[in-house]
């Protein structure tokens, strides 16, 4: 980091370098975030481990070790905020091209994490279910064994979900699912007419046991790419994407809270725009029936009537209501 960049970074976020002010700022954002609905499924592309290590003049393996510490912290933050499902992009199919020593270090980390998670009292107190998402057949046998054992130990838990995307490729997931559906159509256990979005879900890596749709994807390290991550689960779900500049080992609670806050602002804007659009349509089609409008908005957004009332109270919606009356 050159001196000019360091001074710029210090000037725009000077309060983050003073511990007492940083804690106050973090607490303020957390209070603001908890006043609104939090996403129920957050997915993270954990990018920047190698660049972080390079910046410090260390081997890539050290970056992955520091990144593993961040992973444990993020799990705690999800619990604090009430986020029920977290999916982490730990190892893509493209990562098999990396040097052997780096792959071995990553596989050793996976095994260590699996063993630690099984033995950790918090896993069982939280009723945390841990699952792998990807083509596990591509992994070394000892890694597959650790994953299988961890999945078996936590299989009965249903309060929080941690999905580890390992040997994962989004396009390959869709191809694998299509092949399975084609086989079932061929042998007569699935009819083409019965294929819906929920049926497709069952044939993908997530299966039908948890909510596969993702509300928010966070990418660390500053790159504005989704890298073939969860294309089916993010598409058609109004999924928000938040790019965070810090590398994964540097990712802080305040960065996580900012991502959640950005999601909430986007979600509120989306709901208000949809409410206004529905009001305009009803005005042009011959008048407004309030009960019908409320139930339609609740159905479209999959929210409660109390949340609908909060949207209706917004000044922009109130102005459109006055025109529609």
Tab-separated table of C-alpha atoms in Angstrom:
chain	number	residue	atom	x	y	z
A	1	UNK	CA	0.000	0.000	0.000
A	2	UNK	CA	1.629	3.302	-1.066
A	3	UNK	CA	1.642	6.369	1.197
A	4	UNK	CA	-0.829	8.376	-0.912
A	5	UNK	CA	-3.414	5.547	-0.854
A	6	UNK	CA	-2.858	5.051	2.886
A	7	UNK	CA	-3.539	8.747	3.604
A	8	UNK	CA	-6.670	8.716	1.423
A	9	UNK	CA	-8.000	5.620	3.193
A	10	UNK	CA	-7.263	7.185	6.570
A	11	UNK	CA	-9.003	10.459	5.644
A	12	UNK	CA	-12.269	8.889	4.413
A	13	UNK	CA	-12.618	6.477	7.348
A	14	UNK	CA	-10.603	8.089	10.105
A	15	UNK	CA	-13.128	7.195	12.812
A	16	UNK	CA	-12.624	3.486	12.061
A	17	UNK	CA	-9.043	3.764	13.326
A	18	UNK	CA	-10.095	4.975	16.788
A	19	UNK	CA	-11.333	1.938	18.764
A	20	UNK	CA	-13.990	3.674	20.872
A	21	UNK	CA	-15.453	5.465	17.833
A	22	UNK	CA	-15.306	2.287	15.781
A	23	UNK	CA	-17.259	0.342	18.439
A	24	UNK	CA	-19.848	3.117	18.657
A	25	UNK	CA	-20.250	3.169	14.859
A	26	UNK	CA	-20.562	-0.620	14.706
A	27	UNK	CA	-23.170	-0.571	17.484
A	28	UNK	CA	-25.139	2.174	15.698
A	29	UNK	CA	-25.265	0.269	12.399
A	30	UNK	CA	-26.268	-2.938	14.183
A	31	UNK	CA	-29.176	-1.162	15.917
A	32	UNK	CA	-30.289	0.276	12.582
A	33	UNK	CA	-30.057	-3.124	10.857
A	34	UNK	CA	-32.066	-4.893	13.577
A	35	UNK	CA	-34.955	-2.441	13.135
A	36	UNK	CA	-35.650	-3.945	9.712
A	37	UNK	CA	-36.048	-7.378	8.186
A	38	UNK	CA	-32.736	-9.205	7.763
A	39	UNK	CA	-32.057	-11.554	4.831
A	40	UNK	CA	-32.684	-15.183	5.660
A	41	UNK	CA	-30.114	-16.628	3.256
A	42	UNK	CA	-26.773	-14.899	2.740
A	43	UNK	CA	-24.077	-16.272	0.419
A	44	UNK	CA	-20.475	-15.086	0.433
A	45	UNK	CA	-17.725	-15.328	-2.173
A	46	UNK	CA	-14.667	-15.415	0.101
A	47	UNK	CA	-12.217	-13.701	-2.209
A	48	UNK	CA	-8.809	-12.212	-1.489
A	49	UNK	CA	-6.998	-14.773	0.675
A	50	UNK	CA	-4.089	-15.069	-1.747
A	51	UNK	CA	-3.856	-11.337	-2.429
A	52	UNK	CA	-3.902	-10.683	1.313
A	53	UNK	CA	-1.019	-13.109	1.836
A	54	UNK	CA	0.916	-11.604	-1.064
A	55	UNK	CA	0.452	-8.125	0.408
A	56	UNK	CA	2.096	-9.376	3.621
A	57	UNK	CA	4.820	-11.255	1.751
A	58	UNK	CA	3.526	-14.631	2.968
A	59	UNK	CA	2.601	-17.847	1.105
A	60	UNK	CA	-0.999	-18.306	-0.042
A	61	UNK	CA	-1.584	-20.935	2.650
A	62	UNK	CA	-1.291	-18.260	5.346
A	63	UNK	CA	-3.997	-16.237	3.667
A	64	UNK	CA	-6.323	-19.240	3.712
A	65	UNK	CA	-5.603	-19.799	7.415
A	66	UNK	CA	-6.478	-16.192	8.236
A	67	UNK	CA	-9.573	-16.488	6.060
A	68	UNK	CA	-10.738	-19.478	8.120
A	69	UNK	CA	-10.742	-17.230	11.216
A	70	UNK	CA	-13.035	-14.789	9.411
A	71	UNK	CA	-15.412	-17.635	8.535
A	72	UNK	CA	-15.911	-18.449	12.217
A	73	UNK	CA	-16.589	-14.802	13.009
A	74	UNK	CA	-19.195	-14.495	10.262
A	75	UNK	CA	-21.077	-17.464	11.700
A	76	UNK	CA	-21.310	-15.615	15.007
A	77	UNK	CA	-22.542	-12.445	13.285
A	78	UNK	CA	-25.253	-14.404	11.467
A	79	UNK	CA	-26.433	-15.828	14.789
A	80	UNK	CA	-26.548	-12.331	16.337
A	81	UNK	CA	-28.661	-10.941	13.498
A	82	UNK	CA	-30.976	-13.922	13.098
A	83	UNK	CA	-29.760	-14.937	9.628
A	84	UNK	CA	-30.766	-18.598	9.374
A	85	UNK	CA	-28.741	-19.755	6.389
A	86	UNK	CA	-25.199	-19.005	5.226
A	87	UNK	CA	-23.565	-20.376	2.075
A	88	UNK	CA	-19.799	-19.955	1.649
A	89	UNK	CA	-17.968	-20.320	-1.665
A	90	UNK	CA	-14.980	-22.222	-0.340
A	91	UNK	CA	-13.602	-24.080	-3.367
A	92	UNK	CA	-14.751	-23.861	-6.977
A	93	UNK	CA	-14.226	-26.408	-9.740
A	94	UNK	CA	-11.752	-23.906	-11.229
A	95	UNK	CA	-9.675	-24.090	-8.024
A	96	UNK	CA	-8.559	-27.627	-8.933
A	97	UNK	CA	-6.113	-25.922	-11.317
A	98	UNK	CA	-4.211	-24.337	-8.422
A	99	UNK	CA	-0.759	-25.597	-7.300
A	100	UNK	CA	-0.770	-28.915	-5.430
A	101	UNK	CA	0.632	-27.463	-2.194
A	102	UNK	CA	-2.105	-24.815	-2.083
A	103	UNK	CA	-4.842	-27.375	-2.781
A	104	UNK	CA	-3.463	-29.632	-0.041
A	105	UNK	CA	-3.493	-26.720	2.418
A	106	UNK	CA	-7.128	-25.984	1.537
A	107	UNK	CA	-8.153	-29.627	1.849
A	108	UNK	CA	-6.407	-29.838	5.226
A	109	UNK	CA	-8.375	-26.753	6.294
A	110	UNK	CA	-11.659	-28.355	5.225
A	111	UNK	CA	-10.851	-31.470	7.262
A	112	UNK	CA	-9.848	-29.412	10.283
A	113	UNK	CA	-13.027	-27.323	10.046
A	114	UNK	CA	-15.211	-30.434	9.801
A	115	UNK	CA	-13.611	-32.035	12.864
A	116	UNK	CA	-13.754	-28.822	14.864
A	117	UNK	CA	-17.401	-28.200	13.939
A	118	UNK	CA	-18.406	-31.708	15.033
A	119	UNK	CA	-16.683	-31.309	18.397
A	120	UNK	CA	-17.723	-27.704	19.038
A	121	UNK	CA	-20.394	-27.347	21.721
A	122	UNK	CA	-21.811	-24.306	19.881
A	123	UNK	CA	-22.666	-26.417	16.832
A	124	UNK	CA	-25.000	-28.546	18.914
A	125	UNK	CA	-26.369	-25.728	21.063
A	126	UNK	CA	-27.256	-23.740	17.949
A	127	UNK	CA	-28.611	-26.843	16.192
A	128	UNK	CA	-26.419	-25.896	13.234
A	129	UNK	CA	-26.718	-28.136	10.215
A	130	UNK	CA	-23.591	-28.277	8.058
A	131	UNK	CA	-23.799	-29.472	4.475
A	132	UNK	CA	-21.594	-29.547	1.407
A	133	UNK	CA	-22.854	-28.098	-1.871
A	134	UNK	CA	-21.000	-29.240	-4.972
A	135	UNK	CA	-19.663	-32.268	-6.823
A	136	UNK	CA	-18.089	-33.965	-3.811
A	137	UNK	CA	-16.975	-36.924	-5.940
A	138	UNK	CA	-14.109	-34.749	-7.231
A	139	UNK	CA	-12.532	-34.403	-3.765
A	140	UNK	CA	-9.864	-36.640	-2.180
A	141	UNK	CA	-11.328	-39.567	-0.220
A	142	UNK	CA	-10.166	-38.324	3.204
A	143	UNK	CA	-11.917	-34.968	2.606
A	144	UNK	CA	-15.096	-36.738	1.472
A	145	UNK	CA	-15.021	-38.881	4.630
A	146	UNK	CA	-14.761	-35.842	6.930
A	147	UNK	CA	-17.575	-34.059	5.091
A	148	UNK	CA	-19.822	-37.136	5.233
A	149	UNK	CA	-19.247	-37.589	8.962
A	150	UNK	CA	-19.968	-33.916	9.716
A	151	UNK	CA	-23.147	-33.998	7.633
A	152	UNK	CA	-24.289	-37.137	9.436
A	153	UNK	CA	-23.633	-35.697	12.919
A	154	UNK	CA	-25.604	-32.495	12.180
A	155	UNK	CA	-28.274	-34.024	9.913
A	156	UNK	CA	-31.048	-33.679	12.492
A	157	UNK	CA	-30.502	-29.953	13.159
A	158	UNK	CA	-32.764	-27.303	11.669
A	159	UNK	CA	-32.292	-23.957	13.413
A	160	UNK	CA	-29.324	-22.647	11.413
A	161	UNK	CA	-27.805	-23.908	8.165
A	162	UNK	CA	-24.224	-23.627	6.938
A	163	UNK	CA	-23.677	-24.689	3.334
A	164	UNK	CA	-20.078	-25.100	2.199
A	165	UNK	CA	-19.801	-24.754	-1.589
A	166	UNK	CA	-16.843	-27.005	-2.325
A	167	UNK	CA	-15.958	-28.426	-5.758
A	168	UNK	CA	-18.784	-26.154	-6.846
A	169	UNK	CA	-19.624	-24.703	-10.259
A	170	UNK	CA	-22.975	-23.052	-10.900
A	171	UNK	CA	-23.344	-24.075	-14.536
A	172	UNK	CA	-22.269	-27.620	-13.712
A	173	UNK	CA	-24.890	-27.765	-10.946
A	174	UNK	CA	-27.612	-27.004	-13.498
A	175	UNK	CA	-26.180	-29.548	-15.965
A	176	UNK	CA	-26.024	-32.255	-13.275
A	177	UNK	CA	-29.590	-31.491	-12.245
A	178	UNK	CA	-30.816	-31.611	-15.857
A	179	UNK	CA	-29.167	-35.006	-16.343
A	180	UNK	CA	-30.877	-36.405	-13.234
A	181	UNK	CA	-34.258	-35.080	-14.390
A	182	UNK	CA	-33.700	-36.529	-17.860
A	183	UNK	CA	-32.957	-39.947	-16.364
A	184	UNK	CA	-36.127	-39.838	-14.261
A	185	UNK	CA	-38.186	-38.764	-17.277
A	186	UNK	CA	-36.656	-41.634	-19.236
A	187	UNK	CA	-37.468	-44.259	-16.601
A	188	UNK	CA	-40.959	-42.865	-16.082
A	189	UNK	CA	-40.688	-41.531	-12.521
A	190	UNK	CA	-40.947	-37.891	-13.649
A	191	UNK	CA	-43.244	-36.422	-16.293
A	192	UNK	CA	-42.091	-33.365	-18.284
A	193	UNK	CA	-45.422	-31.650	-17.526
A	194	UNK	CA	-44.772	-31.808	-13.772
A	195	UNK	CA	-41.428	-29.961	-13.913
A	196	UNK	CA	-41.694	-26.668	-12.012
A	197	UNK	CA	-39.163	-24.435	-10.245
A	198	UNK	CA	-39.631	-26.354	-6.994
A	199	UNK	CA	-39.091	-29.650	-8.827
A	200	UNK	CA	-35.864	-28.329	-10.391
A	201	UNK	CA	-34.736	-27.276	-6.887
A	202	UNK	CA	-34.962	-30.889	-5.717
A	203	UNK	CA	-32.530	-32.034	-8.403
A	204	UNK	CA	-29.856	-29.413	-7.657
A	205	UNK	CA	-27.147	-29.581	-4.994
A	206	UNK	CA	-29.266	-27.903	-2.305
A	207	UNK	CA	-32.067	-30.441	-2.667
A	208	UNK	CA	-35.474	-29.706	-1.170
A	209	UNK	CA	-34.562	-29.683	2.508
A	210	UNK	CA	-33.712	-25.990	2.899
A	211	UNK	CA	-34.643	-22.717	1.258
A	212	UNK	CA	-32.299	-22.559	-1.711
A	213	UNK	CA	-33.158	-19.022	-2.902
A	214	UNK	CA	-30.494	-16.507	-1.895
A	215	UNK	CA	-31.405	-13.008	-0.658
A	216	UNK	CA	-27.923	-11.471	-0.639
A	217	UNK	CA	-24.562	-12.353	-2.194
A	218	UNK	CA	-21.506	-10.647	-0.713
A	219	UNK	CA	-18.178	-10.691	-2.526
A	220	UNK	CA	-15.035	-9.580	-0.709
A	221	UNK	CA	-11.827	-8.406	-2.348
A	222	UNK	CA	-13.383	-5.752	-4.577
A	223	UNK	CA	-13.898	-7.753	-7.785
A	224	UNK	CA	-17.304	-7.126	-9.362
A	225	UNK	CA	-17.974	-10.690	-10.526
A	226	UNK	CA	-20.223	-13.512	-9.321
A	227	UNK	CA	-17.793	-16.201	-10.579
A	228	UNK	CA	-20.383	-18.825	-11.547
A	229	UNK	CA	-21.784	-18.816	-7.991
A	230	UNK	CA	-25.400	-19.887	-7.399
A	231	UNK	CA	-26.848	-18.735	-10.760
A	232	UNK	CA	-30.110	-20.666	-10.263
A	233	UNK	CA	-30.584	-19.693	-6.607
A	234	UNK	CA	-29.953	-15.978	-7.260
A	235	UNK	CA	-31.890	-15.585	-10.523
A	236	UNK	CA	-35.540	-14.572	-10.351
A	237	UNK	CA	-35.290	-13.934	-6.625
A	238	UNK	CA	-34.410	-10.215	-6.678
A	239	UNK	CA	-31.135	-11.255	-5.066
A	240	UNK	CA	-28.968	-8.311	-4.013
A	241	UNK	CA	-25.207	-8.301	-4.666
A	242	UNK	CA	-22.830	-6.349	-2.447
A	243	UNK	CA	-19.145	-5.860	-3.319
A	244	UNK	CA	-16.890	-5.309	-0.317
A	245	UNK	CA	-13.384	-3.930	-0.822
A	246	UNK	CA	-11.490	-5.671	2.040
A	247	UNK	CA	-9.919	-9.047	1.358
A	248	UNK	CA	-11.651	-11.945	3.130
A	249	UNK	CA	-9.128	-12.145	6.024
A	250	UNK	CA	-9.692	-8.378	6.617
A	251	UNK	CA	-13.504	-8.553	6.437
A	252	UNK	CA	-14.936	-6.995	9.603
A	253	UNK	CA	-18.278	-7.007	11.344
A	254	UNK	CA	-18.841	-3.428	10.200
A	255	UNK	CA	-18.391	-4.548	6.574
A	256	UNK	CA	-20.928	-7.327	7.107
A	257	UNK	CA	-23.417	-4.920	8.691
A	258	UNK	CA	-23.006	-2.484	5.805
A	259	UNK	CA	-23.827	-5.280	3.368
A	260	UNK	CA	-26.995	-6.161	5.312
A	261	UNK	CA	-27.974	-2.494	5.479
A	262	UNK	CA	-27.476	-2.110	1.715
A	263	UNK	CA	-29.719	-5.152	1.188
A	264	UNK	CA	-32.401	-3.657	3.435
A	265	UNK	CA	-32.368	-0.296	1.625
A	266	UNK	CA	-32.612	-2.055	-1.740
A	267	UNK	CA	-35.415	-4.294	-0.468
A	268	UNK	CA	-37.428	-1.327	0.856
A	269	UNK	CA	-36.980	0.522	-2.451
A	270	UNK	CA	-38.097	-2.555	-4.378
A	271	UNK	CA	-41.214	-2.969	-2.231
A	272	UNK	CA	-42.187	0.680	-2.561
A	273	UNK	CA	-41.715	0.640	-6.343
A	274	UNK	CA	-43.843	-2.493	-6.626
A	275	UNK	CA	-46.592	-0.953	-4.463
A	276	UNK	CA	-46.633	2.206	-6.590
A	277	UNK	CA	-46.715	0.158	-9.813
A	278	UNK	CA	-49.657	-1.891	-8.528
A	279	UNK	CA	-51.529	1.278	-7.528
A	280	UNK	CA	-51.002	2.813	-10.971
A	281	UNK	CA	-52.280	-0.340	-12.637
A	282	UNK	CA	-55.370	-0.395	-10.445
A	283	UNK	CA	-56.022	3.286	-11.137
A	284	UNK	CA	-55.889	2.704	-14.873
A	285	UNK	CA	-58.043	-0.426	-14.629
A	286	UNK	CA	-60.974	1.156	-12.919
A	287	UNK	CA	-60.389	1.908	-9.278
A	288	UNK	CA	-58.838	0.716	-6.053
A	289	UNK	CA	-60.133	-1.879	-3.581
A	290	UNK	CA	-57.853	-1.546	-0.573
A	291	UNK	CA	-58.272	-5.088	0.779
A	292	UNK	CA	-57.577	-6.521	-2.656
A	293	UNK	CA	-54.519	-4.303	-3.061
A	294	UNK	CA	-53.118	-5.330	0.352
A	295	UNK	CA	-53.580	-9.031	-0.238
A	296	UNK	CA	-52.082	-8.744	-3.733
A	297	UNK	CA	-49.013	-6.909	-2.427
A	298	UNK	CA	-48.573	-9.429	0.395
A	299	UNK	CA	-48.810	-12.301	-2.089
A	300	UNK	CA	-46.411	-10.727	-4.618
A	301	UNK	CA	-43.751	-9.956	-2.005
A	302	UNK	CA	-44.435	-13.002	0.209
A	303	UNK	CA	-44.715	-10.788	3.287
A	304	UNK	CA	-47.186	-10.371	6.154
A	305	UNK	CA	-50.060	-7.881	6.205
A	306	UNK	CA	-48.238	-5.969	8.978
A	307	UNK	CA	-45.307	-5.455	6.591
A	308	UNK	CA	-47.754	-4.372	3.900
A	309	UNK	CA	-49.146	-1.725	6.268
A	310	UNK	CA	-45.617	-0.388	6.819
A	311	UNK	CA	-45.147	-0.039	3.053
A	312	UNK	CA	-48.481	1.748	2.680
A	313	UNK	CA	-47.443	4.315	5.302
A	314	UNK	CA	-44.448	5.392	3.211
A	315	UNK	CA	-44.905	8.972	1.846
A	316	UNK	CA	-44.355	7.928	-1.786
A	317	UNK	CA	-47.041	5.237	-1.531
A	318	UNK	CA	-49.349	7.643	0.291
A	319	UNK	CA	-49.071	10.148	-2.564
A	320	UNK	CA	-49.947	7.463	-5.107
A	321	UNK	CA	-52.853	6.314	-2.934
A	322	UNK	CA	-54.240	9.850	-2.947
A	323	UNK	CA	-54.182	9.844	-6.755
A	324	UNK	CA	-55.826	6.426	-6.908
A	325	UNK	CA	-58.676	7.346	-4.578
